[in-house]
Amino acid sequence: DDHFVSELYVRALKRAGFNVESTISGQEGLKKATEGHYDVILLDIMTPDITGIEALNELRGEVDKVPNSLILITTNLDQDDDSRAALESKADGYLIKAEITPKTLVGIIKQMLSYKESSGSTENPQQ
């Protein structure tokens, strides 16, 4: 939802060697996620046209539309325990943006991908 923060993440990920696509629109992101192949999808809770929760429910509802992708929720909103548990049940990780730097995000994503590759699992060991 924040173009500046998004750009910081994009730059850090590209410097780390990742191919990155970015969008501010939740609808556009949802379309890209379901039409392409992504190892990791960063999904903010607050997006301009649909909420990240709606996008997450669309991606990982009754049918997992992105079974080969890890979904990492990013937010600055404080969630109550029930809301956070509901998000974590469908996502592979949950990060508070104010608590991480772009460099930290890169490290977390590398760790998630390494774990996924070594175990064949899409579950995050840090959840």
PDB file of C-alpha atoms in Angstrom:
ATOM      1  CA  ASP A   1       0.000   0.000   0.000  1.00  0.00           C
ATOM      2  CA  ASP A   2       2.994   2.297   0.416  1.00  0.00           C
ATOM      3  CA  HIS A   3       4.828   2.967  -2.831  1.00  0.00           C
ATOM      4  CA  PHE A   4       8.000   4.083  -1.012  1.00  0.00           C
ATOM      5  CA  VAL A   5       8.225   0.918   1.122  1.00  0.00           C
ATOM      6  CA  SER A   6       7.383  -1.212  -1.894  1.00  0.00           C
ATOM      7  CA  GLU A   7      10.204   0.387  -3.858  1.00  0.00           C
ATOM      8  CA  LEU A   8      12.662  -0.248  -1.002  1.00  0.00           C
ATOM      9  CA  TYR A   9      11.684  -3.924  -0.997  1.00  0.00           C
ATOM     10  CA  VAL A  10      11.924  -4.186  -4.794  1.00  0.00           C
ATOM     11  CA  ARG A  11      15.404  -2.642  -4.850  1.00  0.00           C
ATOM     12  CA  ALA A  12      16.694  -4.844  -2.023  1.00  0.00           C
ATOM     13  CA  LEU A  13      15.318  -8.005  -3.619  1.00  0.00           C
ATOM     14  CA  LYS A  14      16.735  -7.126  -7.035  1.00  0.00           C
ATOM     15  CA  ARG A  15      20.156  -6.404  -5.504  1.00  0.00           C
ATOM     16  CA  ALA A  16      19.974  -9.850  -3.906  1.00  0.00           C
ATOM     17  CA  GLY A  17      19.459 -11.411  -7.346  1.00  0.00           C
ATOM     18  CA  PHE A  18      15.706 -11.969  -7.312  1.00  0.00           C
ATOM     19  CA  ASN A  19      13.478 -11.314 -10.318  1.00  0.00           C
ATOM     20  CA  VAL A  20      10.778  -8.991  -8.998  1.00  0.00           C
ATOM     21  CA  GLU A  21       7.418  -7.774 -10.227  1.00  0.00           C
ATOM     22  CA  SER A  22       5.526  -5.215  -8.213  1.00  0.00           C
ATOM     23  CA  THR A  23       2.093  -3.691  -8.211  1.00  0.00           C
ATOM     24  CA  ILE A  24       0.255  -1.390  -5.841  1.00  0.00           C
ATOM     25  CA  SER A  25      -3.183  -2.597  -6.989  1.00  0.00           C
ATOM     26  CA  GLY A  26      -4.569  -5.606  -5.161  1.00  0.00           C
ATOM     27  CA  GLN A  27      -6.617  -6.648  -8.188  1.00  0.00           C
ATOM     28  CA  GLU A  28      -3.609  -6.457 -10.500  1.00  0.00           C
ATOM     29  CA  GLY A  29      -1.477  -8.366  -8.006  1.00  0.00           C
ATOM     30  CA  LEU A  30      -4.140 -11.040  -7.674  1.00  0.00           C
ATOM     31  CA  LYS A  31      -4.307 -11.387 -11.449  1.00  0.00           C
ATOM     32  CA  LYS A  32      -0.510 -11.666 -11.756  1.00  0.00           C
ATOM     33  CA  ALA A  33      -0.333 -14.182  -8.905  1.00  0.00           C
ATOM     34  CA  THR A  34      -2.876 -16.510 -10.503  1.00  0.00           C
ATOM     35  CA  GLU A  35      -1.594 -16.179 -14.069  1.00  0.00           C
ATOM     36  CA  GLY A  36       2.153 -16.408 -13.441  1.00  0.00           C
ATOM     37  CA  HIS A  37       4.561 -18.513 -11.443  1.00  0.00           C
ATOM     38  CA  TYR A  38       6.110 -16.936  -8.378  1.00  0.00           C
ATOM     39  CA  ASP A  39       8.249 -18.541  -5.709  1.00  0.00           C
ATOM     40  CA  VAL A  40       7.184 -15.905  -3.179  1.00  0.00           C
ATOM     41  CA  ILE A  41       4.246 -13.520  -3.098  1.00  0.00           C
ATOM     42  CA  LEU A  42       4.522 -10.544  -0.746  1.00  0.00           C
ATOM     43  CA  LEU A  43       1.019  -9.495   0.135  1.00  0.00           C
ATOM     44  CA  ASP A  44       0.231  -6.356   2.092  1.00  0.00           C
ATOM     45  CA  ILE A  45      -2.938  -6.294   4.178  1.00  0.00           C
ATOM     46  CA  MET A  46      -3.845  -2.813   2.947  1.00  0.00           C
ATOM     47  CA  THR A  47      -4.154  -2.446  -0.815  1.00  0.00           C
ATOM     48  CA  PRO A  48      -6.148   0.260  -2.598  1.00  0.00           C
ATOM     49  CA  ASP A  49      -8.869  -1.743  -4.323  1.00  0.00           C
ATOM     50  CA  ILE A  50      -9.214  -5.000  -2.380  1.00  0.00           C
ATOM     51  CA  THR A  51      -7.768  -5.902   0.981  1.00  0.00           C
ATOM     52  CA  GLY A  52      -4.862  -8.268   1.323  1.00  0.00           C
ATOM     53  CA  ILE A  53      -7.150 -10.503   3.353  1.00  0.00           C
ATOM     54  CA  GLU A  54      -9.553 -10.714   0.411  1.00  0.00           C
ATOM     55  CA  ALA A  55      -6.649 -11.466  -1.930  1.00  0.00           C
ATOM     56  CA  LEU A  56      -5.300 -14.113   0.450  1.00  0.00           C
ATOM     57  CA  ASN A  57      -8.726 -15.738   0.686  1.00  0.00           C
ATOM     58  CA  GLU A  58      -8.951 -15.732  -3.113  1.00  0.00           C
ATOM     59  CA  LEU A  59      -5.488 -17.253  -3.506  1.00  0.00           C
ATOM     60  CA  ARG A  60      -5.761 -19.794  -0.699  1.00  0.00           C
ATOM     61  CA  GLY A  61      -9.489 -20.323  -0.328  1.00  0.00           C
ATOM     62  CA  GLU A  62     -11.175 -23.666  -0.823  1.00  0.00           C
ATOM     63  CA  VAL A  63      -8.826 -24.234  -3.771  1.00  0.00           C
ATOM     64  CA  ASP A  64      -5.180 -23.178  -3.460  1.00  0.00           C
ATOM     65  CA  LYS A  65      -4.624 -21.195  -6.656  1.00  0.00           C
ATOM     66  CA  VAL A  66      -0.895 -20.765  -5.967  1.00  0.00           C
ATOM     67  CA  PRO A  67       0.176 -24.115  -4.488  1.00  0.00           C
ATOM     68  CA  ASN A  68       3.825 -23.704  -5.531  1.00  0.00           C
ATOM     69  CA  SER A  69       4.169 -20.181  -4.137  1.00  0.00           C
ATOM     70  CA  LEU A  70       4.970 -19.055  -0.626  1.00  0.00           C
ATOM     71  CA  ILE A  71       2.792 -16.171   0.562  1.00  0.00           C
ATOM     72  CA  LEU A  72       4.310 -13.714   2.989  1.00  0.00           C
ATOM     73  CA  ILE A  73       1.937 -11.207   4.591  1.00  0.00           C
ATOM     74  CA  THR A  74       3.333  -7.763   5.347  1.00  0.00           C
ATOM     75  CA  THR A  75       1.499  -5.174   7.402  1.00  0.00           C
ATOM     76  CA  ASN A  76       1.843  -2.370   9.863  1.00  0.00           C
ATOM     77  CA  LEU A  77      -1.614  -3.015  11.259  1.00  0.00           C
ATOM     78  CA  ASP A  78      -1.783  -4.633  14.658  1.00  0.00           C
ATOM     79  CA  GLN A  79      -3.917  -7.768  14.382  1.00  0.00           C
ATOM     80  CA  ASP A  80      -5.679  -9.417  17.278  1.00  0.00           C
ATOM     81  CA  ASP A  81      -4.652 -13.013  17.966  1.00  0.00           C
ATOM     82  CA  ASP A  82      -7.674 -14.526  16.164  1.00  0.00           C
ATOM     83  CA  SER A  83      -7.189 -12.382  13.047  1.00  0.00           C
ATOM     84  CA  ARG A  84      -3.485 -13.120  12.959  1.00  0.00           C
ATOM     85  CA  ALA A  85      -4.096 -16.858  13.399  1.00  0.00           C
ATOM     86  CA  ALA A  86      -6.587 -16.782  10.513  1.00  0.00           C
ATOM     87  CA  LEU A  87      -4.028 -15.050   8.292  1.00  0.00           C
ATOM     88  CA  GLU A  88      -1.246 -17.422   9.281  1.00  0.00           C
ATOM     89  CA  SER A  89      -3.422 -20.452   8.551  1.00  0.00           C
ATOM     90  CA  LYS A  90      -3.445 -19.469   4.866  1.00  0.00           C
ATOM     91  CA  ALA A  91      -0.126 -17.644   4.556  1.00  0.00           C
ATOM     92  CA  ASP A  92       3.385 -18.986   4.981  1.00  0.00           C
ATOM     93  CA  GLY A  93       4.617 -16.066   7.052  1.00  0.00           C
ATOM     94  CA  TYR A  94       3.535 -12.817   8.659  1.00  0.00           C
ATOM     95  CA  LEU A  95       5.747  -9.748   9.086  1.00  0.00           C
ATOM     96  CA  ILE A  96       5.230  -6.364  10.705  1.00  0.00           C
ATOM     97  CA  LYS A  97       6.860  -3.901   8.276  1.00  0.00           C
ATOM     98  CA  ALA A  98       7.904  -1.486  11.023  1.00  0.00           C
ATOM     99  CA  GLU A  99       9.941  -4.282  12.619  1.00  0.00           C
ATOM    100  CA  ILE A 100      11.996  -5.273   9.553  1.00  0.00           C
ATOM    101  CA  THR A 101      14.411  -3.643   7.144  1.00  0.00           C
ATOM    102  CA  PRO A 102      14.569  -4.485   3.444  1.00  0.00           C
ATOM    103  CA  LYS A 103      17.797  -6.391   4.154  1.00  0.00           C
ATOM    104  CA  THR A 104      15.991  -8.425   6.840  1.00  0.00           C
ATOM    105  CA  LEU A 105      13.183  -9.164   4.384  1.00  0.00           C
ATOM    106  CA  VAL A 106      15.708 -10.511   1.874  1.00  0.00           C
ATOM    107  CA  GLY A 107      17.167 -12.797   4.554  1.00  0.00           C
ATOM    108  CA  ILE A 108      13.729 -14.075   5.564  1.00  0.00           C
ATOM    109  CA  ILE A 109      12.797 -14.828   1.961  1.00  0.00           C
ATOM    110  CA  LYS A 110      16.099 -16.636   1.356  1.00  0.00           C
ATOM    111  CA  GLN A 111      15.508 -18.698   4.494  1.00  0.00           C
ATOM    112  CA  MET A 112      11.951 -19.559   3.431  1.00  0.00           C
ATOM    113  CA  LEU A 113      13.073 -20.598  -0.047  1.00  0.00           C
ATOM    114  CA  SER A 114      15.965 -22.618   1.324  1.00  0.00           C
ATOM    115  CA  TYR A 115      13.637 -24.455   3.689  1.00  0.00           C
ATOM    116  CA  LYS A 116      11.114 -25.047   0.899  1.00  0.00           C
ATOM    117  CA  GLU A 117      13.802 -26.452  -1.412  1.00  0.00           C
ATOM    118  CA  SER A 118      15.379 -28.681   1.228  1.00  0.00           C
ATOM    119  CA  SER A 119      12.132 -30.118   2.514  1.00  0.00           C
ATOM    120  CA  GLY A 120       9.859 -29.887  -0.491  1.00  0.00           C
ATOM    121  CA  SER A 121       7.471 -28.105   1.864  1.00  0.00           C
ATOM    122  CA  THR A 122       5.703 -24.753   1.571  1.00  0.00           C
ATOM    123  CA  GLU A 123       5.405 -24.377   5.321  1.00  0.00           C
ATOM    124  CA  ASN A 124       7.514 -21.722   7.023  1.00  0.00           C
ATOM    125  CA  PRO A 125       9.640 -23.071   9.864  1.00  0.00           C
ATOM    126  CA  GLN A 126       9.279 -19.777  11.735  1.00  0.00           C
ATOM    127  CA  GLN A 127       5.515 -19.596  11.838  1.00  0.00           C
TER     128      GLN A 127
END
